[in-house]
Structures are given as structure tokens and as C-alpha cells.
Amino acid sequence: MKRLIQKGLMFGNLVHISSPALIERYNRALGHLSGKATQLSDFHVDISGFSPEVGEELGDPLYLNPNGVNRQFILLTTEQKRAPLLNVKFSTSRDILRQFIEDNESQLFALTATDAVAGELVNSVFKIRSARDLFDLKSVEVEADTVGGTLKTATQLANMVERFKTEEDAWFDDVLIADMIGAAKQTGDVTRNPVHLSQGTFEQGAFWTAHFGGMYLFTDLDHPAVIVSGEKPDEELPIKYVFDLSDRNRIAKFLDYNELAEPIVKARGVDAAAILQQKMDFITIDTAANAGIDLSELGRGDMRRLARRHVDQLPEVYHGLSQLMSWAKSGGSWPRISSDHPAYFYTLRAADTPHRDLVNMLLAELCPLDVRQLFICHKELFYRTYAGWPETKKAYVADFLEQEYQVDKAGAREALFGHEPDMDGETRVDDLIERVGPWGAVRRP
């Protein structure tokens, strides 16, 4: 993993904490949440305040996420909103934290000027004992305050101010006045500068969880389902359809019935041939790496020669994509790629729906040879699979991601997954693709 770290592909965009004042605040918050402390003189934190260095020091990678359910967080600066979330257990956690920071940015900026803000993403479940418990995680509530209790004190002060204004003889209540003065020393003038965080509740109708080997829960759709990465749970779940990754045709129908995915060659404003070619190149690299071939300094021509030389060893997914690319580029014969074909899910991307990121995450797991999509959409799985690759493939992929993706992340994501609305408000669909395309196998009548 050292190669990924050096290239900024792992633990990238973390916030460096080296100021003694910030470290002291961090330890106060950490003690408040877990009773622990760090002796490190500098470390890096993610959006939640989790530090891989502190986790290693404490021997506990879940020191801010006990039981992997109710994620705790420590905010030292609003700059943490740009950092990733490490050790992800739920796909919604980073979006919730980022939204919370953005909704309260000015207040958090003021609060973190003098203290750390500590809090928790509160679920209704404290520990996941069975897969059924996941269906109780319908919403997440954010609770937060400074370690010194500024928000709690501000609420108390606001109530005292209201009493002082409305109660008879409050002007002569020396205890009330003394309490107000003491609270104001901590919070400032809450009448002119109210101290309040919009903590809110975030609905969680569809999400991925790392629990039980990985599960995708789509419970808020017209045709709901659960898709599991490992074995299906032995217990009966409160949902009719439970698929595993081998249920390819059923997953394809699920995506189609809910209009969650679209063919790459049908997407507007994308260079479908270039995307398909890149997927084929990654498959070529995987085949060559497993054959022990040197992959250093490969150019476009080298990649073609490599594919021709090992055409008989290339898997069926490559040949399916090759036929589709030939059609996309030059109008060759139309390939029949049904949902049981190994190339099927490689030909899709998520449609422009609120579930787009989750669907792209699922497609990345269904298409593990497309290492760029795997890295962008499912980093936890990318890091696990990377560890088992031959060294030649590790080096090639790391160099590719550094040189081709890191330089323009936003542009690469837009080219692969973006959706540009038609200016006249109409959706134009290629009649041939809609009628007899390789996705016809799962079309509703």
C-alpha cells in the first residue's frame, strides 16, 4: 500500500494536525468520546476526525466508530469537509457529515476557533447483531456540541435571558443574574450572536454497509431489493427480494425495473468508444500481469500488440466489449449481450437518479476488472483487491490513476458518470438500442 500512499491514492486529502493547541483540543474531545488520548505530536484526520496514525497507536481502527454503527466525530476545522471518510461502514456517512458541516459552516468556524466540536451520527440501533437490524436504520440524527458544552450552555443562557425579560422581579434575582454572567463568559452574547447548530435528521432509504460481508439495501424503490456481496443471510429478511452477486439476471431486471442504470453507448455527451476501450485495456493488463509480463512504459500501440498476442487468453468479457466497441465506432454487427454475459454490467453506468452513487458502487463490484471505476466508486473494495494483485499490475494501476485520474478528478468523473440534461427538456433515445440492443434481454414488455 506504500505505493498508493506515496502517489496520494490512499489517505489522500487528509487534514494535517500539528499545532499543539489543536492536538490538545483533539485529546479533550477524544477523552470526552472514548476516554482515550494520543501522544503523537502530529497526525492526519479524515472528515470525521479519525486518524489512521492514532488508530495504529491505540491499536483500534474503530476508536471513533464502536461496533461500526454510530459513527462519532471530532471537528477541529471546517476544512475537514473536503477530506475522505476512512474505514467506511455505511455509504451514507460521509455525505451526512459533509452536509452537516456545510449547513453549519459559519457556526462551526466560530466554535472551532476556540474548541473542538464532538458528536455522533446517531442510529436507532447501537449494535448490529443480525441482518434484520439493518432495516431499522431508516434515519440518522446528528448530535454535536463543543467539548466544553458551549451549545448546551448557550441554550441554558437563552432560556435565562427569556426569564430575565419576562418574569416579575427578575431584576432583583441575584442568582439568575450571576448565572447569566457566568454562562455569557463561555458563550458570548447569544442575543446578538446566537450559538446554534442545525443538527437535523437525515433519511436513509438506500445505502451500502460493510456489515455481513457487504450489503446494498434499496428499500425505498417501487421494486425494492437487497443485494449481498457474500452469502445470503440464513435469516428471513423483511423484504421479498434478496440477491447475491451471482444472480446476474435478477440484478439486471432489478436495475431495469427501477430505471437505475443505462447503457454507456446510450448516454448523451460521452465518448462511449473511449470508455469501452479503457475497460478493455484494464482487462488486457490483468491478463498480462497474471502471465508475468512486464507492463512498464506501455503505450497505445503496445497495448494493442499485447491484446493481439494474448487474444486466446483474454476472457469472454473482453471479446464482448470489443464487439460492442466495434459497433459504437464503425457500425459493425450488433452484439447480443444479455445479462448472463460476463460483459453485461461493464456496458452500464448508473442513470441520473438520487441513487446514482450507490448504483455505480454496485456496478464497480460487479465489474472488478475495471480498476478505475473500482477506485472511484468503491475504494474499500479497491484497496482489498489491490493487495492481492501481482506487483506489475499494482505498479501499472497506481501509475495510471496518478497520471490519468488524479490530474483531473472532476473531469474524469463527469466523463464517466456525469449526466447533462437536454437543453429542450426532451429525452432522445436511440431507437435501435432501445428496441434490439444487448440490454433487450431484461426489457419489460
PDB file of C-alpha atoms in Angstrom, residues 168-398:
ATOM      1  CA  GLU A 168     -41.521  39.811  37.506  1.00  0.00           C
ATOM      2  CA  ASP A 169     -38.755  40.807  39.939  1.00  0.00           C
ATOM      3  CA  ALA A 170     -36.119  39.078  37.730  1.00  0.00           C
ATOM      4  CA  TRP A 171     -34.093  42.305  38.022  1.00  0.00           C
ATOM      5  CA  PHE A 172     -33.709  41.543  41.718  1.00  0.00           C
ATOM      6  CA  ASP A 173     -32.784  37.836  41.281  1.00  0.00           C
ATOM      7  CA  ASP A 174     -29.055  37.947  42.054  1.00  0.00           C
ATOM      8  CA  VAL A 175     -28.622  34.196  41.466  1.00  0.00           C
ATOM      9  CA  LEU A 176     -30.176  34.387  37.993  1.00  0.00           C
ATOM     10  CA  ILE A 177     -28.030  37.387  37.057  1.00  0.00           C
ATOM     11  CA  ALA A 178     -24.872  35.681  38.333  1.00  0.00           C
ATOM     12  CA  ASP A 179     -25.683  32.525  36.352  1.00  0.00           C
ATOM     13  CA  MET A 180     -26.255  34.613  33.215  1.00  0.00           C
ATOM     14  CA  ILE A 181     -22.935  36.373  33.596  1.00  0.00           C
ATOM     15  CA  GLY A 182     -21.123  33.072  34.136  1.00  0.00           C
ATOM     16  CA  ALA A 183     -22.735  31.472  31.073  1.00  0.00           C
ATOM     17  CA  ALA A 184     -22.085  34.544  28.905  1.00  0.00           C
ATOM     18  CA  LYS A 185     -18.366  34.332  29.668  1.00  0.00           C
ATOM     19  CA  GLN A 186     -18.394  30.975  27.877  1.00  0.00           C
ATOM     20  CA  THR A 187     -20.847  31.627  25.049  1.00  0.00           C
ATOM     21  CA  GLY A 188     -20.708  35.377  24.412  1.00  0.00           C
ATOM     22  CA  ASP A 189     -23.798  37.458  23.774  1.00  0.00           C
ATOM     23  CA  VAL A 190     -26.345  34.940  22.482  1.00  0.00           C
ATOM     24  CA  THR A 191     -28.914  37.704  21.929  1.00  0.00           C
ATOM     25  CA  ARG A 192     -26.732  39.308  19.234  1.00  0.00           C
ATOM     26  CA  ASN A 193     -24.800  36.224  18.131  1.00  0.00           C
ATOM     27  CA  PRO A 194     -26.972  33.136  18.674  1.00  0.00           C
ATOM     28  CA  VAL A 195     -24.989  29.905  19.041  1.00  0.00           C
ATOM     29  CA  HIS A 196     -26.936  27.122  17.381  1.00  0.00           C
ATOM     30  CA  LEU A 197     -26.274  24.153  15.114  1.00  0.00           C
ATOM     31  CA  SER A 198     -28.849  22.832  12.690  1.00  0.00           C
ATOM     32  CA  GLN A 199     -28.292  19.201  13.579  1.00  0.00           C
ATOM     33  CA  GLY A 200     -31.175  17.637  11.723  1.00  0.00           C
ATOM     34  CA  THR A 201     -32.211  14.142  10.763  1.00  0.00           C
ATOM     35  CA  PHE A 202     -31.109  12.509   7.522  1.00  0.00           C
ATOM     36  CA  GLU A 203     -33.286   9.877   5.870  1.00  0.00           C
ATOM     37  CA  GLN A 204     -31.530   6.687   4.793  1.00  0.00           C
ATOM     38  CA  GLY A 205     -33.718   4.870   2.283  1.00  0.00           C
ATOM     39  CA  ALA A 206     -30.909   3.179   0.356  1.00  0.00           C
ATOM     40  CA  PHE A 207     -27.332   2.516   1.400  1.00  0.00           C
ATOM     41  CA  TRP A 208     -24.377   0.129   1.364  1.00  0.00           C
ATOM     42  CA  THR A 209     -22.978  -1.346   4.526  1.00  0.00           C
ATOM     43  CA  ALA A 210     -19.764  -3.260   5.155  1.00  0.00           C
ATOM     44  CA  HIS A 211     -21.550  -5.467   7.695  1.00  0.00           C
ATOM     45  CA  PHE A 212     -22.143  -9.132   6.837  1.00  0.00           C
ATOM     46  CA  GLY A 213     -19.635  -9.108   4.015  1.00  0.00           C
ATOM     47  CA  GLY A 214     -21.198  -6.125   2.269  1.00  0.00           C
ATOM     48  CA  MET A 215     -24.868  -5.441   1.527  1.00  0.00           C
ATOM     49  CA  TYR A 216     -26.711  -2.970  -0.708  1.00  0.00           C
ATOM     50  CA  LEU A 217     -30.148  -2.081   0.653  1.00  0.00           C
ATOM     51  CA  PHE A 218     -32.570  -0.471  -1.791  1.00  0.00           C
ATOM     52  CA  THR A 219     -35.677  -0.239   0.363  1.00  0.00           C
ATOM     53  CA  ASP A 220     -37.265   2.974  -0.911  1.00  0.00           C
ATOM     54  CA  LEU A 221     -37.919   1.950  -4.521  1.00  0.00           C
ATOM     55  CA  ASP A 222     -41.054   0.775  -6.314  1.00  0.00           C
ATOM     56  CA  HIS A 223     -39.329  -2.603  -6.658  1.00  0.00           C
ATOM     57  CA  PRO A 224     -37.135  -2.890  -3.530  1.00  0.00           C
ATOM     58  CA  ALA A 225     -34.384  -5.451  -3.082  1.00  0.00           C
ATOM     59  CA  VAL A 226     -31.245  -6.275  -1.136  1.00  0.00           C
ATOM     60  CA  ILE A 227     -28.048  -7.319  -2.906  1.00  0.00           C
ATOM     61  CA  VAL A 228     -25.374  -9.059  -0.838  1.00  0.00           C
ATOM     62  CA  SER A 229     -21.708  -9.387  -1.740  1.00  0.00           C
ATOM     63  CA  GLY A 230     -21.188 -12.594   0.202  1.00  0.00           C
ATOM     64  CA  GLU A 231     -23.563 -15.374   1.111  1.00  0.00           C
ATOM     65  CA  LYS A 232     -27.234 -14.629   1.569  1.00  0.00           C
ATOM     66  CA  PRO A 233     -28.219 -14.377   5.240  1.00  0.00           C
ATOM     67  CA  ASP A 234     -29.719 -17.519   6.743  1.00  0.00           C
ATOM     68  CA  GLU A 235     -32.393 -15.498   8.492  1.00  0.00           C
ATOM     69  CA  GLU A 236     -35.549 -14.297   6.815  1.00  0.00           C
ATOM     70  CA  LEU A 237     -35.375 -10.590   5.991  1.00  0.00           C
ATOM     71  CA  PRO A 238     -38.317  -8.163   5.892  1.00  0.00           C
ATOM     72  CA  ILE A 239     -38.044  -7.773   2.123  1.00  0.00           C
ATOM     73  CA  LYS A 240     -39.162 -10.033  -0.705  1.00  0.00           C
ATOM     74  CA  TYR A 241     -36.106  -9.999  -2.955  1.00  0.00           C
ATOM     75  CA  VAL A 242     -32.600 -10.809  -1.734  1.00  0.00           C
ATOM     76  CA  PHE A 243     -29.938 -11.369  -4.407  1.00  0.00           C
ATOM     77  CA  ASP A 244     -26.268 -12.214  -4.312  1.00  0.00           C
ATOM     78  CA  LEU A 245     -23.771 -11.216  -6.991  1.00  0.00           C
ATOM     79  CA  SER A 246     -24.272 -14.485  -8.860  1.00  0.00           C
ATOM     80  CA  ASP A 247     -27.936 -13.596  -9.502  1.00  0.00           C
ATOM     81  CA  ARG A 248     -26.950 -11.626 -12.574  1.00  0.00           C
ATOM     82  CA  ASN A 249     -30.230 -11.740 -14.472  1.00  0.00           C
ATOM     83  CA  ARG A 250     -32.253 -10.846 -11.379  1.00  0.00           C
ATOM     84  CA  ILE A 251     -29.948  -7.917 -10.596  1.00  0.00           C
ATOM     85  CA  ALA A 252     -30.219  -6.774 -14.222  1.00  0.00           C
ATOM     86  CA  LYS A 253     -34.026  -6.872 -14.016  1.00  0.00           C
ATOM     87  CA  PHE A 254     -33.939  -5.027 -10.695  1.00  0.00           C
ATOM     88  CA  LEU A 255     -31.838  -2.227 -12.209  1.00  0.00           C
ATOM     89  CA  ASP A 256     -34.074  -2.066 -15.257  1.00  0.00           C
ATOM     90  CA  TYR A 257     -37.422  -2.148 -13.437  1.00  0.00           C
ATOM     91  CA  ASN A 258     -36.317   0.747 -11.238  1.00  0.00           C
ATOM     92  CA  GLU A 259     -34.615   2.578 -14.142  1.00  0.00           C
ATOM     93  CA  LEU A 260     -31.381   2.786 -12.154  1.00  0.00           C
ATOM     94  CA  ALA A 261     -28.870   2.091 -14.950  1.00  0.00           C
ATOM     95  CA  GLU A 262     -28.314   2.989 -18.579  1.00  0.00           C
ATOM     96  CA  PRO A 263     -26.046   1.637 -21.346  1.00  0.00           C
ATOM     97  CA  ILE A 264     -22.845   3.604 -21.785  1.00  0.00           C
ATOM     98  CA  VAL A 265     -23.399   3.790 -25.542  1.00  0.00           C
ATOM     99  CA  LYS A 266     -26.822   5.351 -24.932  1.00  0.00           C
ATOM    100  CA  ALA A 267     -25.608   8.054 -22.546  1.00  0.00           C
ATOM    101  CA  ARG A 268     -25.552  11.535 -24.030  1.00  0.00           C
ATOM    102  CA  GLY A 269     -22.360  13.568 -24.191  1.00  0.00           C
ATOM    103  CA  VAL A 270     -19.893  10.737 -23.569  1.00  0.00           C
ATOM    104  CA  ASP A 271     -17.250   9.121 -25.750  1.00  0.00           C
ATOM    105  CA  ALA A 272     -18.575   5.583 -25.364  1.00  0.00           C
ATOM    106  CA  ALA A 273     -15.869   4.051 -27.566  1.00  0.00           C
ATOM    107  CA  ALA A 274     -13.093   5.589 -25.433  1.00  0.00           C
ATOM    108  CA  ILE A 275     -14.699   4.356 -22.209  1.00  0.00           C
ATOM    109  CA  LEU A 276     -15.136   0.843 -23.601  1.00  0.00           C
ATOM    110  CA  GLN A 277     -11.543   0.828 -24.889  1.00  0.00           C
ATOM    111  CA  GLN A 278     -10.226   1.783 -21.470  1.00  0.00           C
ATOM    112  CA  LYS A 279     -12.194  -1.032 -19.850  1.00  0.00           C
ATOM    113  CA  MET A 280     -10.706  -3.440 -22.398  1.00  0.00           C
ATOM    114  CA  ASP A 281      -7.217  -2.138 -21.657  1.00  0.00           C
ATOM    115  CA  PHE A 282      -7.668  -2.861 -17.953  1.00  0.00           C
ATOM    116  CA  ILE A 283      -8.740  -6.416 -18.813  1.00  0.00           C
ATOM    117  CA  THR A 284      -5.685  -6.793 -21.052  1.00  0.00           C
ATOM    118  CA  ILE A 285      -3.465  -5.590 -18.218  1.00  0.00           C
ATOM    119  CA  ASP A 286      -4.985  -8.107 -15.823  1.00  0.00           C
ATOM    120  CA  THR A 287      -4.399 -10.979 -18.265  1.00  0.00           C
ATOM    121  CA  ALA A 288      -0.815  -9.887 -18.992  1.00  0.00           C
ATOM    122  CA  ALA A 289       0.023  -9.353 -15.310  1.00  0.00           C
ATOM    123  CA  ASN A 290      -1.207 -12.831 -14.431  1.00  0.00           C
ATOM    124  CA  ALA A 291       1.057 -14.156 -17.208  1.00  0.00           C
ATOM    125  CA  GLY A 292       4.073 -12.404 -15.629  1.00  0.00           C
ATOM    126  CA  ILE A 293       4.598  -9.890 -18.467  1.00  0.00           C
ATOM    127  CA  ASP A 294       6.444  -6.613 -17.842  1.00  0.00           C
ATOM    128  CA  LEU A 295       3.903  -3.776 -18.002  1.00  0.00           C
ATOM    129  CA  SER A 296       6.207  -0.798 -17.625  1.00  0.00           C
ATOM    130  CA  GLU A 297       6.064   2.067 -20.147  1.00  0.00           C
ATOM    131  CA  LEU A 298       3.199   0.700 -22.213  1.00  0.00           C
ATOM    132  CA  GLY A 299       1.894   2.961 -24.961  1.00  0.00           C
ATOM    133  CA  ARG A 300      -1.305   2.766 -27.019  1.00  0.00           C
ATOM    134  CA  GLY A 301       0.374   0.672 -29.693  1.00  0.00           C
ATOM    135  CA  ASP A 302       1.942  -1.600 -27.084  1.00  0.00           C
ATOM    136  CA  MET A 303      -1.496  -2.241 -25.593  1.00  0.00           C
ATOM    137  CA  ARG A 304      -2.898  -3.295 -28.973  1.00  0.00           C
ATOM    138  CA  ARG A 305       0.033  -5.615 -29.631  1.00  0.00           C
ATOM    139  CA  LEU A 306      -0.320  -7.058 -26.140  1.00  0.00           C
ATOM    140  CA  ALA A 307      -4.011  -7.776 -26.753  1.00  0.00           C
ATOM    141  CA  ARG A 308      -3.307  -9.396 -30.151  1.00  0.00           C
ATOM    142  CA  ARG A 309      -0.501 -11.519 -28.728  1.00  0.00           C
ATOM    143  CA  HIS A 310      -2.693 -12.854 -25.907  1.00  0.00           C
ATOM    144  CA  VAL A 311      -6.071 -12.845 -27.648  1.00  0.00           C
ATOM    145  CA  ASP A 312      -6.688 -16.506 -26.830  1.00  0.00           C
ATOM    146  CA  GLN A 313      -6.058 -15.860 -23.122  1.00  0.00           C
ATOM    147  CA  LEU A 314      -8.315 -12.824 -22.885  1.00  0.00           C
ATOM    148  CA  PRO A 315     -11.602 -13.568 -21.069  1.00  0.00           C
ATOM    149  CA  GLU A 316     -15.035 -13.506 -22.704  1.00  0.00           C
ATOM    150  CA  VAL A 317     -15.781 -10.117 -21.125  1.00  0.00           C
ATOM    151  CA  TYR A 318     -13.058  -8.582 -23.303  1.00  0.00           C
ATOM    152  CA  HIS A 319     -14.462 -10.016 -26.519  1.00  0.00           C
ATOM    153  CA  GLY A 320     -17.977  -8.847 -25.667  1.00  0.00           C
ATOM    154  CA  LEU A 321     -16.766  -5.299 -25.086  1.00  0.00           C
ATOM    155  CA  SER A 322     -14.686  -5.471 -28.264  1.00  0.00           C
ATOM    156  CA  GLN A 323     -17.753  -6.320 -30.342  1.00  0.00           C
ATOM    157  CA  LEU A 324     -19.727  -3.502 -28.741  1.00  0.00           C
ATOM    158  CA  MET A 325     -16.912  -1.015 -29.342  1.00  0.00           C
ATOM    159  CA  SER A 326     -16.716  -2.040 -32.988  1.00  0.00           C
ATOM    160  CA  TRP A 327     -20.415  -1.245 -33.317  1.00  0.00           C
ATOM    161  CA  ALA A 328     -20.001   2.085 -31.484  1.00  0.00           C
ATOM    162  CA  LYS A 329     -17.032   3.164 -33.636  1.00  0.00           C
ATOM    163  CA  SER A 330     -17.820   1.856 -37.086  1.00  0.00           C
ATOM    164  CA  GLY A 331     -21.284   0.381 -37.096  1.00  0.00           C
ATOM    165  CA  GLY A 332     -20.190  -3.232 -37.075  1.00  0.00           C
ATOM    166  CA  SER A 333     -22.580  -6.087 -36.395  1.00  0.00           C
ATOM    167  CA  TRP A 334     -24.775  -5.526 -33.352  1.00  0.00           C
ATOM    168  CA  PRO A 335     -23.630  -7.748 -30.472  1.00  0.00           C
ATOM    169  CA  ARG A 336     -26.108  -9.668 -28.375  1.00  0.00           C
ATOM    170  CA  ILE A 337     -25.030  -9.102 -24.759  1.00  0.00           C
ATOM    171  CA  SER A 338     -27.651 -10.473 -22.401  1.00  0.00           C
ATOM    172  CA  SER A 339     -27.441 -10.205 -18.623  1.00  0.00           C
ATOM    173  CA  ASP A 340     -25.740 -13.595 -18.277  1.00  0.00           C
ATOM    174  CA  HIS A 341     -22.856 -12.455 -20.499  1.00  0.00           C
ATOM    175  CA  PRO A 342     -19.697 -11.579 -18.494  1.00  0.00           C
ATOM    176  CA  ALA A 343     -19.517  -8.183 -20.260  1.00  0.00           C
ATOM    177  CA  TYR A 344     -23.079  -7.128 -19.471  1.00  0.00           C
ATOM    178  CA  PHE A 345     -22.546  -4.968 -16.374  1.00  0.00           C
ATOM    179  CA  TYR A 346     -19.373  -3.491 -17.903  1.00  0.00           C
ATOM    180  CA  THR A 347     -21.611  -1.887 -20.529  1.00  0.00           C
ATOM    181  CA  LEU A 348     -23.708   0.009 -17.955  1.00  0.00           C
ATOM    182  CA  ARG A 349     -23.446   3.080 -15.793  1.00  0.00           C
ATOM    183  CA  ALA A 350     -25.879   4.491 -13.246  1.00  0.00           C
ATOM    184  CA  ALA A 351     -28.768   6.574 -14.525  1.00  0.00           C
ATOM    185  CA  ASP A 352     -29.261  10.101 -13.224  1.00  0.00           C
ATOM    186  CA  THR A 353     -31.276   9.291 -10.088  1.00  0.00           C
ATOM    187  CA  PRO A 354     -30.796  10.007  -6.358  1.00  0.00           C
ATOM    188  CA  HIS A 355     -29.281   6.504  -6.123  1.00  0.00           C
ATOM    189  CA  ARG A 356     -26.621   7.163  -8.780  1.00  0.00           C
ATOM    190  CA  ASP A 357     -23.571   6.866  -6.497  1.00  0.00           C
ATOM    191  CA  LEU A 358     -24.874   3.697  -4.839  1.00  0.00           C
ATOM    192  CA  VAL A 359     -25.629   2.074  -8.201  1.00  0.00           C
ATOM    193  CA  ASN A 360     -22.186   2.962  -9.554  1.00  0.00           C
ATOM    194  CA  MET A 361     -20.731   1.426  -6.394  1.00  0.00           C
ATOM    195  CA  LEU A 362     -22.674  -1.781  -7.073  1.00  0.00           C
ATOM    196  CA  LEU A 363     -21.619  -1.812 -10.734  1.00  0.00           C
ATOM    197  CA  ALA A 364     -17.986  -1.377  -9.676  1.00  0.00           C
ATOM    198  CA  GLU A 365     -18.257  -4.520  -7.551  1.00  0.00           C
ATOM    199  CA  LEU A 366     -19.888  -6.386 -10.434  1.00  0.00           C
ATOM    200  CA  CYS A 367     -17.050  -5.238 -12.760  1.00  0.00           C
ATOM    201  CA  PRO A 368     -13.876  -5.704 -10.684  1.00  0.00           C
ATOM    202  CA  LEU A 369     -11.548  -5.653 -13.707  1.00  0.00           C
ATOM    203  CA  ASP A 370     -12.476  -2.025 -14.408  1.00  0.00           C
ATOM    204  CA  VAL A 371      -9.998  -0.731 -11.844  1.00  0.00           C
ATOM    205  CA  ARG A 372     -10.687   2.957 -12.495  1.00  0.00           C
ATOM    206  CA  GLN A 373     -14.379   2.615 -11.674  1.00  0.00           C
ATOM    207  CA  LEU A 374     -13.499   0.404  -8.712  1.00  0.00           C
ATOM    208  CA  PHE A 375     -11.142   3.066  -7.349  1.00  0.00           C
ATOM    209  CA  ILE A 376     -13.590   5.935  -7.875  1.00  0.00           C
ATOM    210  CA  CYS A 377     -16.780   4.239  -6.713  1.00  0.00           C
ATOM    211  CA  HIS A 378     -15.743   1.602  -4.175  1.00  0.00           C
ATOM    212  CA  LYS A 379     -12.401   2.421  -2.578  1.00  0.00           C
ATOM    213  CA  GLU A 380     -12.801  -0.075   0.267  1.00  0.00           C
ATOM    214  CA  LEU A 381     -13.064  -2.924  -2.250  1.00  0.00           C
ATOM    215  CA  PHE A 382     -10.322  -1.444  -4.439  1.00  0.00           C
ATOM    216  CA  TYR A 383      -7.827  -1.487  -1.558  1.00  0.00           C
ATOM    217  CA  ARG A 384      -8.726  -5.069  -0.652  1.00  0.00           C
ATOM    218  CA  THR A 385      -8.369  -6.369  -4.202  1.00  0.00           C
ATOM    219  CA  TYR A 386      -5.227  -4.300  -4.880  1.00  0.00           C
ATOM    220  CA  ALA A 387      -3.443  -6.137  -2.072  1.00  0.00           C
ATOM    221  CA  GLY A 388      -3.779  -9.429  -3.960  1.00  0.00           C
ATOM    222  CA  TRP A 389      -2.614  -8.251  -7.385  1.00  0.00           C
ATOM    223  CA  PRO A 390       0.763  -9.106  -8.976  1.00  0.00           C
ATOM    224  CA  GLU A 391       3.345  -6.364  -8.465  1.00  0.00           C
ATOM    225  CA  THR A 392       3.327  -5.481 -12.170  1.00  0.00           C
ATOM    226  CA  LYS A 393      -0.403  -4.771 -12.099  1.00  0.00           C
ATOM    227  CA  LYS A 394      -0.096  -2.782  -8.864  1.00  0.00           C
ATOM    228  CA  ALA A 395       2.561  -0.573 -10.457  1.00  0.00           C
ATOM    229  CA  TYR A 396       0.621  -0.078 -13.701  1.00  0.00           C
ATOM    230  CA  VAL A 397      -2.669   0.777 -12.000  1.00  0.00           C
ATOM    231  CA  ALA A 398      -1.044   3.139  -9.491  1.00  0.00           C
TER     232      ALA A 398
END
